Every structure is written in C-alpha cells, then in structure tokens.
CSV table of C-alpha atoms in Angstrom, one decimal:
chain,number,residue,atom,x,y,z
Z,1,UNK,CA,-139.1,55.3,50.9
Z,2,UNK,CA,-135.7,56.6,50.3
Z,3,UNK,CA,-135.9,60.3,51.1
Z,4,UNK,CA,-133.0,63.0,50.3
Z,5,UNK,CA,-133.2,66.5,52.2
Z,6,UNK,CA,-130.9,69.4,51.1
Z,7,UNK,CA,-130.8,72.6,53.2
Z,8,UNK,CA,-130.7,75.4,53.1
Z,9,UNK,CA,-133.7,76.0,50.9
Z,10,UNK,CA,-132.5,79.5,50.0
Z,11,UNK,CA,-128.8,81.4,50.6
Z,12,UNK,CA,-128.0,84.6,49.9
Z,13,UNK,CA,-124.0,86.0,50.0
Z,14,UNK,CA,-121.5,88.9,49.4
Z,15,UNK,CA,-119.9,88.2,46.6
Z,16,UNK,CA,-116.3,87.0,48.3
Z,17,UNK,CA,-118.0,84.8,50.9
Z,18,UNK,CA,-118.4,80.8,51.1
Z,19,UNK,CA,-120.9,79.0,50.7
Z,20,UNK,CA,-121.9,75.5,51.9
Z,21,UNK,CA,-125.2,73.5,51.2
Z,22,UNK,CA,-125.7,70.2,53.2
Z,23,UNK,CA,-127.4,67.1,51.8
Z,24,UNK,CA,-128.7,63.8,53.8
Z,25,UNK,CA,-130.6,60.8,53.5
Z,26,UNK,CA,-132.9,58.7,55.4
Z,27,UNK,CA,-131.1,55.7,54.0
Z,28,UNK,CA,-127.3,54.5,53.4
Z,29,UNK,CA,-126.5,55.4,49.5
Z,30,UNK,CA,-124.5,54.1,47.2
Z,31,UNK,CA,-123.0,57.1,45.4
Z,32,UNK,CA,-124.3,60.8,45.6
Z,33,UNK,CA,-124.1,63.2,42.4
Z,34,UNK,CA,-124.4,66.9,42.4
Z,35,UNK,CA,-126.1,69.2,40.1
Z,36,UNK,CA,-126.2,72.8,39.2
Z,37,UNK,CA,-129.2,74.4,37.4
Z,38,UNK,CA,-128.2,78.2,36.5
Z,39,UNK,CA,-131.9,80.4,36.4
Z,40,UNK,CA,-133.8,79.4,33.6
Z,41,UNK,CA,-131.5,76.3,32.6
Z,42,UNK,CA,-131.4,73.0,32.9
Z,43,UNK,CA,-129.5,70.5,35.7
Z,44,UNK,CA,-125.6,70.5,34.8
Z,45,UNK,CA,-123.9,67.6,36.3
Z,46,UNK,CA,-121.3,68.5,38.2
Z,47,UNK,CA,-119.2,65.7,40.1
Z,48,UNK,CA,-120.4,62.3,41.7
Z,49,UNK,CA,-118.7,60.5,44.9
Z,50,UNK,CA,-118.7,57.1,45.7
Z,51,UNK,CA,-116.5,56.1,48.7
Z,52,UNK,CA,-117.2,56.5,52.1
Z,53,UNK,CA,-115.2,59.9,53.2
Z,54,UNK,CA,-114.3,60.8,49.8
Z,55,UNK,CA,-113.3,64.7,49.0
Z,56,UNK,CA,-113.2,66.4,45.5
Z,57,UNK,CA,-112.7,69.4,44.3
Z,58,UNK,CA,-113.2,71.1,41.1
Z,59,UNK,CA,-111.6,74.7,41.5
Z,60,UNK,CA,-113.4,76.6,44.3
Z,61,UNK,CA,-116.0,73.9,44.8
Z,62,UNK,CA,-115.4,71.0,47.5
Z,63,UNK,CA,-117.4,68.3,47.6
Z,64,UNK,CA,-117.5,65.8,50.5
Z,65,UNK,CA,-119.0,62.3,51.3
Z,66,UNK,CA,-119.8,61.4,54.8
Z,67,UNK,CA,-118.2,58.6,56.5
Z,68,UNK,CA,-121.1,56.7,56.7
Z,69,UNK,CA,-122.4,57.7,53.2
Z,70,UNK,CA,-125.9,59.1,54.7
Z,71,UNK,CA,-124.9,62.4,54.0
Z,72,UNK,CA,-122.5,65.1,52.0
Z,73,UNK,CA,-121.9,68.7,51.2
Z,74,UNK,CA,-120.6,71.3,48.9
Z,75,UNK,CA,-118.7,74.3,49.6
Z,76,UNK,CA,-117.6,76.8,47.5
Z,77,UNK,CA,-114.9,79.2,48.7
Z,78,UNK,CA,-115.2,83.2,48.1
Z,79,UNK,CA,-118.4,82.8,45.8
Z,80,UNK,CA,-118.2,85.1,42.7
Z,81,UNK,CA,-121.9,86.2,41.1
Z,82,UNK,CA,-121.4,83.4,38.1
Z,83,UNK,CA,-122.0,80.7,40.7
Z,84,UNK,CA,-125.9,81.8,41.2
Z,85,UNK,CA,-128.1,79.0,40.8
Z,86,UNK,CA,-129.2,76.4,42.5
Z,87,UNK,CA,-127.4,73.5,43.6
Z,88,UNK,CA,-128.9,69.7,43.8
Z,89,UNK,CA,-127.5,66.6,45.0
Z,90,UNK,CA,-129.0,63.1,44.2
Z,91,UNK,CA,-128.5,60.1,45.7
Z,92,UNK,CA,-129.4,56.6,45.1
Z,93,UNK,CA,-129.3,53.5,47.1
Z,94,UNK,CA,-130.5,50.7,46.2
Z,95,UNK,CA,-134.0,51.5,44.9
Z,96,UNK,CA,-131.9,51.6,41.8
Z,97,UNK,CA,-133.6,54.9,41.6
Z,98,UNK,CA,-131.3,58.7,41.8
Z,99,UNK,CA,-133.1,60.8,44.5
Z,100,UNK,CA,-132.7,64.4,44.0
Z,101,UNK,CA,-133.0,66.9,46.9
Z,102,UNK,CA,-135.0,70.1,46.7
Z,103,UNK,CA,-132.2,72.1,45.6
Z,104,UNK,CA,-130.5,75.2,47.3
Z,105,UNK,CA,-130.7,78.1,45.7
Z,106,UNK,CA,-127.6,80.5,46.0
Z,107,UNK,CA,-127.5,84.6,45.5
Z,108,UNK,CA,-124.7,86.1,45.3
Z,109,UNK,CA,-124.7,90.3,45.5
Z,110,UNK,CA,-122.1,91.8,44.3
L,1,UNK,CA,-125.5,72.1,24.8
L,2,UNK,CA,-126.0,69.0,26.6
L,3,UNK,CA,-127.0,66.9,22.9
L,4,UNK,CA,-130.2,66.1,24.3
L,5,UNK,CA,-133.3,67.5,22.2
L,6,UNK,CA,-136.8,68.2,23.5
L,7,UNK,CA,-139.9,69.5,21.9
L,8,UNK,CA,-141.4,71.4,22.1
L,9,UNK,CA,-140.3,74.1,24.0
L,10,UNK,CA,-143.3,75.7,25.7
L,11,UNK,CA,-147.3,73.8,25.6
L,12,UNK,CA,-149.9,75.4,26.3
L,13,UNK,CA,-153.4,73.6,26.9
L,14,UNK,CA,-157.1,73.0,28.9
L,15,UNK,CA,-157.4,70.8,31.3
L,16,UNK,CA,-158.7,67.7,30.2
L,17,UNK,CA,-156.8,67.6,27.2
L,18,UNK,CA,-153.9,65.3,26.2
L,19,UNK,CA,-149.9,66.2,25.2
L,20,UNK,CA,-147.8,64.5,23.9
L,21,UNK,CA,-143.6,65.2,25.1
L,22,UNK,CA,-140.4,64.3,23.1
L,23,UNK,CA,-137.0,63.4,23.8
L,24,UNK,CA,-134.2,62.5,22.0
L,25,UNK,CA,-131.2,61.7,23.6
L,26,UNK,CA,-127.8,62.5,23.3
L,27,UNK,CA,-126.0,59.9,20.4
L,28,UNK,CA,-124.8,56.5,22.0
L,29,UNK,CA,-127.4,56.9,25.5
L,30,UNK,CA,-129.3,54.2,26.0
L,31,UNK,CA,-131.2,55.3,29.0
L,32,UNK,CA,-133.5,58.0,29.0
L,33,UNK,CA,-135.1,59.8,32.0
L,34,UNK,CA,-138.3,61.7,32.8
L,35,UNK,CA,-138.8,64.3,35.0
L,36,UNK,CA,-140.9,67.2,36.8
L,37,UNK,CA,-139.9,70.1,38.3
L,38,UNK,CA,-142.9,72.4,40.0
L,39,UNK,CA,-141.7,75.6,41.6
L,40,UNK,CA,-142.5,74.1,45.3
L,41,UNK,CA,-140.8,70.6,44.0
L,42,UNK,CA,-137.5,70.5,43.3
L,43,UNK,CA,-136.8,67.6,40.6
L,44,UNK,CA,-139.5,64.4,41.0
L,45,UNK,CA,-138.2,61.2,39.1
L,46,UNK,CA,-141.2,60.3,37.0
L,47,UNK,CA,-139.7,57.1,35.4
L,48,UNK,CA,-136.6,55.8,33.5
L,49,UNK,CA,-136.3,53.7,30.2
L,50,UNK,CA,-133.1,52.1,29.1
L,51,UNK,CA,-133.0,50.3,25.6
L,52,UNK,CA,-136.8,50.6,25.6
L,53,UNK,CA,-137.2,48.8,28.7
L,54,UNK,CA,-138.8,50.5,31.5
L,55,UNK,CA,-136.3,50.0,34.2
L,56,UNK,CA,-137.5,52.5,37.2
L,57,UNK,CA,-140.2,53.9,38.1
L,58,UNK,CA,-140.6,57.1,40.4
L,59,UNK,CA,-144.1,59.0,41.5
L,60,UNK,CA,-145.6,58.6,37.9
L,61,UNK,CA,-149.4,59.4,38.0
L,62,UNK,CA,-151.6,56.5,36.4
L,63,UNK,CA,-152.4,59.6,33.9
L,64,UNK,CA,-149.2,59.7,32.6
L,65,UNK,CA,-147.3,57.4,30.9
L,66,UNK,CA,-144.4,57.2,28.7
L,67,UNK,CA,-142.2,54.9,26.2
L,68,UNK,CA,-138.7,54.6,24.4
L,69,UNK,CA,-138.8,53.5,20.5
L,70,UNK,CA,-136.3,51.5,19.4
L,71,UNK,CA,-134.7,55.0,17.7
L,72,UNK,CA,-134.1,55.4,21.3
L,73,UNK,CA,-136.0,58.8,21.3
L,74,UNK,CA,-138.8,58.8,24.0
L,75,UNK,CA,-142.3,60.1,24.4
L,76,UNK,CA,-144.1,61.4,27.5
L,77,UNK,CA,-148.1,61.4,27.5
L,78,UNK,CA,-150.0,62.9,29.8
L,79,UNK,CA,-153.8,62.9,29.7
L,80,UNK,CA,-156.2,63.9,31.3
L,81,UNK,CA,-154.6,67.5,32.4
L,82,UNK,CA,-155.6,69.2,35.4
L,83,UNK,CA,-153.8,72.4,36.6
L,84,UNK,CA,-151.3,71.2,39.0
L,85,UNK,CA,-149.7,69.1,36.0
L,86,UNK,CA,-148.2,72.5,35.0
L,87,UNK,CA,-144.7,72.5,35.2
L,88,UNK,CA,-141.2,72.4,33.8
L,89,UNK,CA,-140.6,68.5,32.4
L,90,UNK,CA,-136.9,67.4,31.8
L,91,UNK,CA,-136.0,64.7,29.6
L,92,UNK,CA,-132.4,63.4,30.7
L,93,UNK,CA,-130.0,61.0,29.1
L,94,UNK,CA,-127.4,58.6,30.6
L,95,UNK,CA,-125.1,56.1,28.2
L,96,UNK,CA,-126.0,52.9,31.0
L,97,UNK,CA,-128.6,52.2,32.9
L,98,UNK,CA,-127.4,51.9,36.5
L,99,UNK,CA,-127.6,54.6,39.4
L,100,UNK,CA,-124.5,55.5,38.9
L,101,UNK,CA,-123.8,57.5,35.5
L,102,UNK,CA,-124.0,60.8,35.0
L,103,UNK,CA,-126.8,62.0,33.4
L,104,UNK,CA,-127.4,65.2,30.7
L,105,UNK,CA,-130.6,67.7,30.9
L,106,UNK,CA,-132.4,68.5,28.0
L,107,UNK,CA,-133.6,71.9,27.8
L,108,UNK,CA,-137.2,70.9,29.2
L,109,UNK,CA,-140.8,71.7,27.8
L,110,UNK,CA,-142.6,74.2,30.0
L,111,UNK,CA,-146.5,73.0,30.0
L,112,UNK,CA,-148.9,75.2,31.7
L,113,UNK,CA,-152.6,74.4,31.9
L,114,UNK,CA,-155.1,76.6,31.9
C-alpha cells in the first residue's frame, strides 16, 4: 500500500540554524500537505502543493514538491525556539486516502 | 481554536470495556476524520465520513467502528479495549470530501487503558 516516510525522526538545532525535514513516497501523489503539531497540541495545517516542482513559502518556511511528485521537503531558515514541534507531511494518491508520515520532531536550544 | 469540538478530553478505562468518542466539526464541514496517534506511530488514518457516508477507510480494527449523524457530529466506538488501544485520538474536519482539502484538528481525547 501507499507508504509515506519522513526523516529525520528527531532534529535538534541552535537557535539561528536551518532546518530541513524530507518526506517521500513509495507511490506517485497527487498533492502533499504539511502539518505542524506544537507539544501537547493538535496537527495545524500548514500549506499544501500540488504541481510537479512547485515551491512556497510562508515567511521562513520553504516548502518544495519534487519533480516527479514522489517526494518534498520543508526548510526553515535560522530556526527561532517558537518553531519546536514536530512537523508532518501527508500525501495522497489515489487511494483517495491522506497518508501522514511519522512526523519530525524539531528542538531548537536557545 | 481550530472550531472542531471533542469530548471528552481525557478517558480512562479497563480493558475489556467499551468508549464511546465525540466529534463535532467545525460549522459548514461535511467530512469528518478519525484518527490515532501512539507515541511510536505518528498519525494512523482510522476512517473518514463525509455527509454520513463512510467514504475511506484506513487501518480500522474490526473492534472499532464509527458513524456521522445527520447533525454532522461523529462518534467513535471502540470495544473491546485492550492496552495497546491507549492513545491520543484526533477527530478532524474538512468542508469536502476529496484528498485534497485542508483539514482542522480537534483537540483529541487521550484514552489510556489500564
């Protein structure tokens, strides 16, 4: 079945650095969504891609959709301690069905 | 505040027993969602209703099950309860019922079995 892998599992920064966490799937999606769910909280949607290639970004947050829509990846530049959490993306394909990854969780010392 | 109401907030129970979860979703959604999130899990899909139609269905044991009333709000059973079932459950809420919309996290009910 569809399967969506995220790594890393666990990232820990200066407060200042980047940060990037890589998603891919075993199958060609659709569209791919990312989440962010602070400690504690609940999944905040945070921006969803569609097209093959496609780039946003919201701030200090770029999001990215692989060419050949399989995979994609968020970076955030010079991470400040409010963007602790941890970070999912979810894809579907056509299952119908929006495949979450297992998260990366993200600490930032200050 | 996402708009989307669960209760309760925390359940605790025996294994063996039964619970009953509710969701209401946020005004105008038509699709609600159902899911689990373990500490070693991430987020699993459970299952997805849209205008009280079950329209997908994820890794949903046989011991759960769950509906939407035409109110929209939506109920999660799960019988049965054996220790592993305790986890954090997220109701979600999306305004269609395709892949494609974004969708808005209750607060969750925390179960644990004892």
């Amino acid at each position: 079945g569809q399967q969506v892998m995220q790594i890393p599992q666990y990232q820990h920064v200066q407060e200042g650095e980047d940060f990037t966490t890589y998603c891919n799937s075993s199958t060609t999606l659709s569209n791919i969504q990312w989440y962010k769910q602070r400690p504690g909280g609940h999944p905040v949607f945070l921006i969803q891609l569609v097209k093959s290639g496609e780039v946003k970004k919201q701030k200090r947050l770029t999001f990215q959709f692989g060419e050949a829509k399989k995979n994609s990846s968020l970076h955030i530049t010079a991470t400040q301690t409010t963007d602790v959490g941890t970070y999912f993306c979810a894809g579907s394909s056509n299952t119908g069905k929006l495949i979450f990854g297992q998260g990366t969780t993200l600490q930032v010392k200050p | 505040d996402s708009g989307v109401t669960q209760t309760p907030k925390h359940l605790i129970t025996a294994t063996g027993q039964r619970v009953t979860l509710r969701c209401s979703p946020r005004s105008g959604d038509l699709s609600v969602y159902w899911y689990q999130q373990s500490l070693d899990q991430g987020l699993q899909f459970l299952i997805q209703y849209y205008n009280g139609e079950e329209r997908a269905k994820g890794n949903i044991l046989e011991r759960f099950s769950a509906q939407q009333f035409p109110d929209l709000h939506s109920e999660l059973n799960l019988s049965s309860l054996e220790l592993g079932d305790s986890a954090l459950y997220f109701c979600a809420s999306s305004t269609g019922g395709g892949h494609n919309y974004e969708q808005y996290f209750g607060p969750g009910t925390r179960l644990t079995v004892t």
